[in-house]
């Protein structure tokens, strides 16, 4: 074969870019380990990747502090701003809109920023949001900060989650980072309730605590992902000398379209829609419920959400391995049944102690579901669309986490906060049904 023929043959794929994209690209980081095996530095748990996982866990810890503090602070928000429970729905609505914006921009943002850049941007936006809260801003601005915070959290969580899901032993690592989220949820009610009880109307100073954690999160992701804290060039040439700026934009649009065509995206998202709806509704309204329905005293029952999230934390730490060993699908259905039984105890036994204990144990069995779903998602979605697909899953999850607490607040303004209980029962039943609809993935042996 002549040199000219070889050159022409090498150039032939340029006329069929779709075929090029379907071909696996060998990673340059693969290397032998001396025993005939291949080590891939991008997916192996190297020292650098371990540090990155720890940084990702700080991001989730930060997010947990934000999410769980709202439930403990809700009674203070209602009284400081002199608004009804229906106005709390605005906070959850702003949170959802933030996640929606992030989902719409996530893939296109990848055209300009590498992984470290996106994580740093998300962390910085969250710090700004919390810095706008601590001086008791007008209620409208206070609501807007939840929109900003959700945008930053969406960039942080979806990309950090996709990175950790790509590392070997992902089921354990996902369990770890989501346990750190639960740890943040455990700590936040203690800190928020303590600050609010001591400072009274100056309770927004609690957000200085979140500004501090946010600064740590920003520093951690910037340093550990420093190899990818960079801008992508506006235009680059591919192997054939063609400018790919337009191609990258089209690929981003194509990734979104291909993701939206996958039924598995919607089925897994439906599970998360009900799951986060269950957790955020329970954690967000349990304090106000115990005050109104069980005659609880505000400083005392303010710590109850910590019991819920403490159970979630232990569940994610202790149940990750048994869930993986005995089958993720089977064990999650068992957890749904146990959560439903404990919710009925919480509803039907009119005792403060029984309520606190049952909701803590409920959290324990609820805990491993989030990481399990992410583990399933990492197998359902191709690697090149994982950030996009998981971004949409997170948005649907936050839709549930915003919609159902908001509906609870609106209905509670008319019928009383007792409506939380039947709403939770319905959500848990829907949670189990939606999990049964999630497509099966190949077993590890296959």
Short mmCIF file of C-alpha atoms in Angstrom, two decimals:
data_model
loop_
_atom_site.label_atom_id
_atom_site.label_comp_id
_atom_site.label_asym_id
_atom_site.label_seq_id
_atom_site.Cartn_x
_atom_site.Cartn_y
_atom_site.Cartn_z
CA UNK A 1 0.00 0.00 0.00
CA UNK A 2 1.40 3.42 -0.98
CA UNK A 3 1.97 6.26 1.46
CA UNK A 4 -0.75 8.28 -0.25
CA UNK A 5 -3.22 5.40 0.18
CA UNK A 6 -2.35 5.09 3.85
CA UNK A 7 -2.92 8.81 4.40
CA UNK A 8 -6.24 8.74 2.56
CA UNK A 9 -7.34 5.70 4.56
CA UNK A 10 -6.45 7.42 7.82
CA UNK A 11 -8.53 10.40 6.81
CA UNK A 12 -11.63 8.43 5.87
CA UNK A 13 -13.24 8.55 9.34
CA UNK A 14 -13.34 12.35 9.12
CA UNK A 15 -16.36 11.98 6.87
CA UNK A 16 -18.16 9.86 9.46
CA UNK A 17 -17.80 11.61 12.81
CA UNK A 18 -20.62 9.62 14.35
CA UNK A 19 -18.61 6.41 13.91
CA UNK A 20 -15.57 8.04 15.52
CA UNK A 21 -17.51 8.92 18.65
CA UNK A 22 -18.71 5.37 19.05
CA UNK A 23 -15.19 3.98 19.14
CA UNK A 24 -13.62 3.50 22.59
CA UNK A 25 -10.74 5.85 23.23
CA UNK A 26 -7.79 4.21 24.98
CA UNK A 27 -6.71 6.03 28.12
CA UNK A 28 -3.16 7.21 28.28
CA UNK A 29 -3.03 6.66 32.03
CA UNK A 30 -3.24 2.85 31.84
CA UNK A 31 -0.04 1.16 32.96
CA UNK A 32 1.11 -2.34 34.06
CA UNK A 33 1.38 -3.00 37.79
CA UNK A 34 4.22 -5.51 37.50
CA UNK A 35 1.95 -8.53 37.91
CA UNK A 36 0.43 -8.65 34.46
CA UNK A 37 -2.54 -6.44 35.42
CA UNK A 38 -3.36 -3.01 34.09
CA UNK A 39 -3.72 -0.03 36.40
CA UNK A 40 -5.76 2.96 35.27
CA UNK A 41 -4.90 6.06 37.27
CA UNK A 42 -8.21 7.68 36.36
CA UNK A 43 -10.38 4.92 37.83
CA UNK A 44 -8.13 3.27 40.43
CA UNK A 45 -8.19 4.41 44.05
CA UNK A 46 -4.80 6.09 43.89
CA UNK A 47 -3.62 8.51 46.59
CA UNK A 48 -4.69 11.48 44.46
CA UNK A 49 -8.11 9.99 43.73
CA UNK A 50 -8.58 9.23 47.42
CA UNK A 51 -7.93 12.90 48.20
CA UNK A 52 -10.45 13.84 45.52
CA UNK A 53 -13.04 11.50 47.05
CA UNK A 54 -12.45 13.14 50.44
CA UNK A 55 -12.90 16.57 48.85
CA UNK A 56 -16.14 15.34 47.26
CA UNK A 57 -17.28 14.14 50.67
CA UNK A 58 -16.73 17.64 52.09
CA UNK A 59 -18.99 19.00 49.33
CA UNK A 60 -21.71 16.55 50.35
CA UNK A 61 -21.18 17.34 54.04
CA UNK A 62 -21.67 21.01 53.17
CA UNK A 63 -24.86 20.25 51.24
CA UNK A 64 -26.22 18.22 54.14
CA UNK A 65 -25.69 21.10 56.55
CA UNK A 66 -27.65 23.39 54.25
CA UNK A 67 -30.56 21.01 53.67
CA UNK A 68 -31.08 19.87 57.26
CA UNK A 69 -30.80 23.33 58.79
CA UNK A 70 -33.97 24.48 57.03
CA UNK A 71 -36.21 22.09 58.99
CA UNK A 72 -34.79 23.23 62.33
CA UNK A 73 -35.02 26.91 61.35
CA UNK A 74 -38.50 26.80 59.78
CA UNK A 75 -40.31 27.82 63.03
CA UNK A 76 -37.92 30.77 63.41
CA UNK A 77 -38.36 31.77 59.75
CA UNK A 78 -42.15 31.77 60.15
CA UNK A 79 -41.99 33.94 63.26
CA UNK A 80 -39.19 36.32 62.23
CA UNK A 81 -40.66 37.13 58.83
CA UNK A 82 -44.25 36.82 60.11
CA UNK A 83 -45.34 34.57 57.23
CA UNK A 84 -47.53 31.49 57.00
CA UNK A 85 -46.44 27.97 56.15
CA UNK A 86 -47.43 28.51 52.51
CA UNK A 87 -44.58 31.02 52.15
CA UNK A 88 -42.04 28.32 53.00
CA UNK A 89 -43.16 26.76 49.71
CA UNK A 90 -41.38 29.66 47.98
CA UNK A 91 -38.07 28.50 49.45
CA UNK A 92 -38.54 24.99 48.14
CA UNK A 93 -39.70 26.36 44.79
CA UNK A 94 -36.60 28.56 44.48
CA UNK A 95 -34.45 25.54 45.28
CA UNK A 96 -36.05 23.54 42.51
CA UNK A 97 -35.59 26.37 39.98
CA UNK A 98 -31.91 26.47 40.87
CA UNK A 99 -31.52 22.77 40.17
CA UNK A 100 -33.49 23.17 36.95
CA UNK A 101 -31.18 25.92 35.72
CA UNK A 102 -28.15 23.81 36.59
CA UNK A 103 -29.52 20.85 34.64
CA UNK A 104 -30.13 23.04 31.58
CA UNK A 105 -26.59 24.50 31.70
CA UNK A 106 -24.61 21.54 33.03
CA UNK A 107 -23.63 19.96 29.74
CA UNK A 108 -22.87 23.27 28.03
CA UNK A 109 -20.79 24.40 31.01
CA UNK A 110 -18.56 21.40 30.32
CA UNK A 111 -17.58 23.05 27.04
CA UNK A 112 -15.85 25.84 28.94
CA UNK A 113 -14.79 24.33 32.27
CA UNK A 114 -13.08 21.08 33.19
CA UNK A 115 -14.18 19.04 36.23
CA UNK A 116 -12.18 21.00 38.79
CA UNK A 117 -13.40 24.30 37.38
CA UNK A 118 -17.05 23.25 37.63
CA UNK A 119 -16.63 22.00 41.21
CA UNK A 120 -14.87 25.22 42.23
CA UNK A 121 -17.56 27.36 40.60
CA UNK A 122 -20.31 25.42 42.36
CA UNK A 123 -18.57 25.74 45.73
CA UNK A 124 -18.03 29.49 45.30
CA UNK A 125 -21.68 30.13 44.36
CA UNK A 126 -22.81 28.38 47.55
CA UNK A 127 -20.53 30.55 49.70
CA UNK A 128 -22.01 33.68 48.12
CA UNK A 129 -25.55 32.43 48.80
CA UNK A 130 -24.86 31.82 52.49
CA UNK A 131 -23.03 35.13 52.84
CA UNK A 132 -26.26 36.86 51.77
CA UNK A 133 -28.28 35.22 54.56
CA UNK A 134 -26.56 35.90 57.87
CA UNK A 135 -27.63 39.57 58.22
CA UNK A 136 -31.42 38.86 58.14
CA UNK A 137 -32.10 40.04 54.59
CA UNK A 138 -35.62 40.83 53.34
CA UNK A 139 -37.67 37.69 52.85
CA UNK A 140 -37.61 38.01 49.04
CA UNK A 141 -33.80 38.10 48.98
CA UNK A 142 -33.67 35.28 51.52
CA UNK A 143 -35.71 33.14 49.11
CA UNK A 144 -33.45 34.07 46.18
CA UNK A 145 -30.40 32.83 48.10
CA UNK A 146 -31.87 29.32 48.00
CA UNK A 147 -31.99 29.58 44.21
CA UNK A 148 -28.30 30.52 44.11
CA UNK A 149 -27.34 27.89 46.63
CA UNK A 150 -29.17 25.19 44.64
CA UNK A 151 -27.33 26.12 41.44
CA UNK A 152 -23.97 25.81 43.20
CA UNK A 153 -24.95 22.58 44.93
CA UNK A 154 -26.14 21.08 41.66
CA UNK A 155 -22.81 21.73 39.95
CA UNK A 156 -20.96 20.37 42.99
CA UNK A 157 -23.00 17.27 43.71
CA UNK A 158 -23.76 15.95 40.22
CA UNK A 159 -20.15 16.16 39.03
CA UNK A 160 -18.62 14.98 42.31
CA UNK A 161 -21.04 12.05 42.29
CA UNK A 162 -20.19 11.15 38.68
CA UNK A 163 -16.47 11.27 39.50
CA UNK A 164 -16.78 9.01 42.55
CA UNK A 165 -19.01 6.59 40.61
CA UNK A 166 -16.16 6.10 38.12
CA UNK A 167 -13.67 4.93 40.78
CA UNK A 168 -13.16 1.22 41.52
CA UNK A 169 -15.19 0.09 44.53
CA UNK A 170 -17.70 2.84 43.78
CA UNK A 171 -20.50 1.31 45.89
CA UNK A 172 -18.43 1.80 49.05
CA UNK A 173 -17.18 5.25 48.05
CA UNK A 174 -20.67 6.41 47.10
CA UNK A 175 -21.89 5.14 50.45
CA UNK A 176 -19.12 7.16 52.12
CA UNK A 177 -19.78 10.49 50.40
CA UNK A 178 -23.54 10.21 50.90
CA UNK A 179 -22.91 9.27 54.53
CA UNK A 180 -21.03 12.56 54.81
CA UNK A 181 -24.14 14.30 53.48
CA UNK A 182 -26.13 12.60 56.23
CA UNK A 183 -23.47 13.59 58.79
CA UNK A 184 -23.97 17.21 57.74
CA UNK A 185 -27.71 16.70 58.14
CA UNK A 186 -27.08 15.26 61.61
CA UNK A 187 -24.92 18.13 62.82
CA UNK A 188 -26.87 21.04 61.30
CA UNK A 189 -30.02 20.80 63.50
CA UNK A 190 -27.88 20.83 66.65
CA UNK A 191 -25.93 23.87 65.54
CA UNK A 192 -28.95 25.70 64.08
CA UNK A 193 -31.20 25.04 67.08
CA UNK A 194 -28.45 25.96 69.56
CA UNK A 195 -27.66 29.24 67.77
CA UNK A 196 -31.32 30.15 67.31
CA UNK A 197 -32.21 29.35 70.93
CA UNK A 198 -29.36 31.51 72.25
CA UNK A 199 -29.57 34.43 69.84
CA UNK A 200 -33.33 34.64 69.26
CA UNK A 201 -34.05 37.08 66.43
CA UNK A 202 -30.38 37.00 65.42
CA UNK A 203 -30.64 33.33 64.43
CA UNK A 204 -29.47 34.06 60.83
CA UNK A 205 -25.94 34.35 62.25
CA UNK A 206 -26.04 30.55 62.00
CA UNK A 207 -25.21 30.98 58.32
CA UNK A 208 -21.72 32.21 59.22
CA UNK A 209 -21.10 28.59 60.18
CA UNK A 210 -22.07 27.54 56.64
CA UNK A 211 -19.89 30.26 55.14
CA UNK A 212 -16.93 28.73 57.01
CA UNK A 213 -17.66 25.20 55.77
CA UNK A 214 -18.20 26.61 52.29
CA UNK A 215 -14.77 28.22 52.31
CA UNK A 216 -13.25 24.87 53.33
CA UNK A 217 -15.19 23.12 50.56
CA UNK A 218 -14.00 25.63 47.96
CA UNK A 219 -10.38 25.27 49.04
CA UNK A 220 -10.61 21.45 49.10
CA UNK A 221 -12.05 20.98 45.61
CA UNK A 222 -9.79 23.67 44.12
CA UNK A 223 -6.64 22.05 45.53
CA UNK A 224 -7.41 18.36 44.96
CA UNK A 225 -8.85 18.90 41.47
CA UNK A 226 -6.19 21.48 40.57
CA UNK A 227 -5.17 19.39 37.56
CA UNK A 228 -8.55 20.17 35.98
CA UNK A 229 -9.23 23.69 37.29
CA UNK A 230 -8.96 25.27 33.89
CA UNK A 231 -10.88 26.72 31.01
CA UNK A 232 -11.33 24.75 27.82
CA UNK A 233 -10.03 26.65 24.79
CA UNK A 234 -12.82 28.20 22.73
CA UNK A 235 -11.70 26.32 19.63
CA UNK A 236 -9.40 23.37 19.18
CA UNK A 237 -8.37 21.24 16.27
CA UNK A 238 -9.10 17.53 16.13
CA UNK A 239 -6.78 14.92 14.69
CA UNK A 240 -7.84 15.86 11.16
CA UNK A 241 -7.16 19.57 11.65
CA UNK A 242 -10.87 20.45 11.85
CA UNK A 243 -12.07 23.13 14.28
CA UNK A 244 -14.33 21.52 16.88
CA UNK A 245 -15.93 24.53 18.61
CA UNK A 246 -19.16 24.04 16.69
CA UNK A 247 -18.81 20.28 17.05
CA UNK A 248 -18.49 20.50 20.83
CA UNK A 249 -21.64 22.62 21.01
CA UNK A 250 -23.48 20.11 18.87
CA UNK A 251 -22.17 17.24 20.95
CA UNK A 252 -23.41 18.93 24.12
CA UNK A 253 -26.85 19.32 22.56
CA UNK A 254 -26.74 15.73 21.29
CA UNK A 255 -25.79 14.42 24.75
CA UNK A 256 -28.81 16.19 26.22
CA UNK A 257 -31.13 14.83 23.52
CA UNK A 258 -29.77 11.28 23.82
CA UNK A 259 -30.12 11.44 27.59
CA UNK A 260 -33.71 12.62 27.38
CA UNK A 261 -34.53 9.71 25.06
CA UNK A 262 -33.53 7.11 27.65
CA UNK A 263 -36.51 5.64 29.56
CA UNK A 264 -34.12 4.59 32.33
CA UNK A 265 -33.42 8.28 33.07
CA UNK A 266 -37.08 8.92 33.81
CA UNK A 267 -37.63 5.70 35.74
CA UNK A 268 -34.63 6.24 38.00
CA UNK A 269 -35.59 9.91 38.33
CA UNK A 270 -39.09 8.90 39.43
CA UNK A 271 -37.58 6.86 42.26
CA UNK A 272 -35.49 9.83 43.36
CA UNK A 273 -38.47 12.16 42.97
CA UNK A 274 -40.37 10.24 45.65
CA UNK A 275 -37.31 9.41 47.73
CA UNK A 276 -36.13 12.98 48.24
CA UNK A 277 -39.74 14.07 48.58
CA UNK A 278 -40.04 11.66 51.50
CA UNK A 279 -36.80 12.68 53.23
CA UNK A 280 -37.09 16.44 52.82
CA UNK A 281 -40.78 16.51 53.75
CA UNK A 282 -40.11 14.52 56.92
CA UNK A 283 -37.02 16.48 57.89
CA UNK A 284 -38.46 19.86 56.93
CA UNK A 285 -41.81 19.63 58.72
CA UNK A 286 -41.22 17.28 61.65
CA UNK A 287 -40.36 20.10 64.08
CA UNK A 288 -43.46 22.16 63.27
CA UNK A 289 -45.54 18.96 63.36
CA UNK A 290 -44.31 18.04 66.83
CA UNK A 291 -45.00 21.58 68.06
CA UNK A 292 -48.56 21.74 66.75
CA UNK A 293 -49.72 18.11 66.84
CA UNK A 294 -47.76 16.74 69.82
CA UNK A 295 -47.49 19.94 71.92
CA UNK A 296 -43.70 19.85 71.82
CA UNK A 297 -41.54 22.67 73.14
CA UNK A 298 -39.58 24.41 70.37
CA UNK A 299 -36.01 24.23 71.78
CA UNK A 300 -36.50 20.56 72.71
CA UNK A 301 -38.09 19.19 69.52
CA UNK A 302 -35.72 21.26 67.38
CA UNK A 303 -33.21 18.45 67.77
CA UNK A 304 -35.53 15.70 66.44
CA UNK A 305 -34.39 16.14 62.80
CA UNK A 306 -30.91 15.27 64.07
CA UNK A 307 -32.29 11.86 65.04
CA UNK A 308 -33.65 11.35 61.55
CA UNK A 309 -30.38 12.31 59.87
CA UNK A 310 -28.34 10.45 62.46
CA UNK A 311 -30.22 7.33 61.41
CA UNK A 312 -29.56 8.15 57.75
CA UNK A 313 -25.85 8.55 58.49
CA UNK A 314 -25.58 5.18 60.27
CA UNK A 315 -27.65 3.50 57.56
CA UNK A 316 -25.31 4.73 54.84
CA UNK A 317 -22.24 3.65 56.78
CA UNK A 318 -23.45 0.26 58.04
CA UNK A 319 -25.83 -0.90 55.31
CA UNK A 320 -23.80 -0.10 52.18
CA UNK A 321 -21.97 -3.42 52.15
CA UNK A 322 -24.94 -5.68 53.10
CA UNK A 323 -27.03 -3.93 50.44
CA UNK A 324 -24.35 -4.64 47.84
CA UNK A 325 -23.79 -8.24 48.98
CA UNK A 326 -27.41 -9.36 49.20
CA UNK A 327 -28.64 -7.52 46.12
CA UNK A 328 -29.41 -3.85 45.71
CA UNK A 329 -32.88 -4.36 44.26
CA UNK A 330 -34.02 -6.85 46.88
CA UNK A 331 -32.62 -4.97 49.86
CA UNK A 332 -34.05 -1.63 48.77
CA UNK A 333 -37.54 -3.13 48.59
CA UNK A 334 -37.04 -4.51 52.11
CA UNK A 335 -35.99 -1.04 53.27
CA UNK A 336 -39.10 0.51 51.71
CA UNK A 337 -41.32 -1.91 53.64
CA UNK A 338 -39.53 -1.18 56.91
CA UNK A 339 -39.68 2.58 56.35
CA UNK A 340 -43.44 2.34 55.75
CA UNK A 341 -43.94 0.35 58.98
CA UNK A 342 -41.92 2.88 61.00
CA UNK A 343 -43.81 5.79 59.45
CA UNK A 344 -47.08 4.23 60.57
CA UNK A 345 -45.69 3.96 64.10
CA UNK A 346 -44.66 7.62 63.97
CA UNK A 347 -48.16 8.60 62.85
CA UNK A 348 -50.35 6.36 64.99
CA UNK A 349 -48.52 6.38 68.34
CA UNK A 350 -49.11 9.85 69.89
CA UNK A 351 -45.94 10.13 71.93
CA UNK A 352 -42.99 12.50 71.61
CA UNK A 353 -40.51 9.80 72.60
CA UNK A 354 -42.04 7.26 70.23
CA UNK A 355 -41.99 9.85 67.43
CA UNK A 356 -38.33 10.66 67.96
CA UNK A 357 -37.27 7.00 68.13
CA UNK A 358 -39.35 5.80 65.18
CA UNK A 359 -38.22 8.59 62.88
CA UNK A 360 -34.58 7.89 63.79
CA UNK A 361 -34.91 4.19 62.92
CA UNK A 362 -36.83 5.18 59.79
CA UNK A 363 -33.82 7.26 58.78
CA UNK A 364 -31.52 4.25 59.28
CA UNK A 365 -33.33 2.16 56.66
CA UNK A 366 -33.95 5.15 54.41
CA UNK A 367 -30.24 5.99 54.44
CA UNK A 368 -28.66 3.61 51.90
CA UNK A 369 -31.24 4.25 49.17
CA UNK A 370 -29.60 7.33 47.67
CA UNK A 371 -26.17 5.79 47.14
CA UNK A 372 -27.77 2.56 45.89
CA UNK A 373 -29.66 4.48 43.23
CA UNK A 374 -26.48 6.26 42.16
CA UNK A 375 -24.68 2.92 41.92
CA UNK A 376 -27.47 1.60 39.68
CA UNK A 377 -27.34 4.79 37.63
CA UNK A 378 -23.60 4.43 37.04
CA UNK A 379 -24.36 1.05 35.41
CA UNK A 380 -27.45 2.15 33.50
CA UNK A 381 -25.88 5.16 31.77
CA UNK A 382 -22.92 5.20 29.40
CA UNK A 383 -19.89 6.95 30.84
CA UNK A 384 -19.89 9.80 28.31
CA UNK A 385 -23.41 10.89 29.27
CA UNK A 386 -23.22 10.08 32.98
CA UNK A 387 -22.79 13.71 34.14
CA UNK A 388 -25.73 14.77 31.96
CA UNK A 389 -27.93 11.83 32.97
CA UNK A 390 -27.13 12.08 36.68
CA UNK A 391 -27.65 15.83 36.45
CA UNK A 392 -31.20 15.26 35.24
CA UNK A 393 -31.76 12.60 37.89
CA UNK A 394 -30.62 15.08 40.56
CA UNK A 395 -33.02 17.69 39.16
CA UNK A 396 -35.97 15.31 39.34
CA UNK A 397 -34.88 14.38 42.84
CA UNK A 398 -34.80 18.01 43.88
CA UNK A 399 -38.17 18.49 42.19
CA UNK A 400 -39.57 15.96 44.64
CA UNK A 401 -37.59 17.51 47.48
CA UNK A 402 -39.11 20.89 46.63
CA UNK A 403 -42.59 19.95 45.41
CA UNK A 404 -43.82 17.74 48.24
CA UNK A 405 -42.61 19.92 51.15
CA UNK A 406 -44.12 22.92 49.34
CA UNK A 407 -47.44 21.14 48.87
CA UNK A 408 -47.33 20.10 52.53
CA UNK A 409 -46.84 23.73 53.53
CA UNK A 410 -49.70 24.99 51.34
CA UNK A 411 -52.13 22.31 52.53
CA UNK A 412 -50.99 22.73 56.15
CA UNK A 413 -51.87 26.43 55.99
CA UNK A 414 -55.51 25.37 55.49
CA UNK A 415 -55.82 21.98 57.20
CA UNK A 416 -53.00 22.03 59.74
CA UNK A 417 -49.58 20.43 59.71
CA UNK A 418 -51.08 17.04 60.57
CA UNK A 419 -51.47 16.46 56.83
CA UNK A 420 -47.76 15.66 56.79
CA UNK A 421 -48.47 12.12 57.98
CA UNK A 422 -50.78 10.83 55.21
CA UNK A 423 -48.61 12.61 52.65
CA UNK A 424 -45.56 10.72 53.92
CA UNK A 425 -47.37 7.39 53.79
CA UNK A 426 -48.36 8.01 50.18
CA UNK A 427 -44.80 9.02 49.29
CA UNK A 428 -43.29 5.87 50.80
CA UNK A 429 -45.72 3.63 48.92
CA UNK A 430 -44.91 5.47 45.69
CA UNK A 431 -41.22 5.10 46.53
CA UNK A 432 -41.47 1.31 46.63
CA UNK A 433 -43.52 1.13 43.42
CA UNK A 434 -41.10 3.40 41.54
CA UNK A 435 -38.11 1.30 42.64
CA UNK A 436 -39.77 -1.80 41.17
CA UNK A 437 -39.96 0.05 37.83
CA UNK A 438 -36.23 0.88 37.66
CA UNK A 439 -34.61 -1.25 34.92
CA UNK A 440 -32.46 -4.14 35.99
CA UNK A 441 -28.73 -3.95 35.35
CA UNK A 442 -26.43 -6.80 34.54
CA UNK A 443 -25.20 -8.78 37.49
CA UNK A 444 -21.53 -8.47 38.43
CA UNK A 445 -20.78 -11.90 36.96
CA UNK A 446 -22.16 -10.81 33.60
#
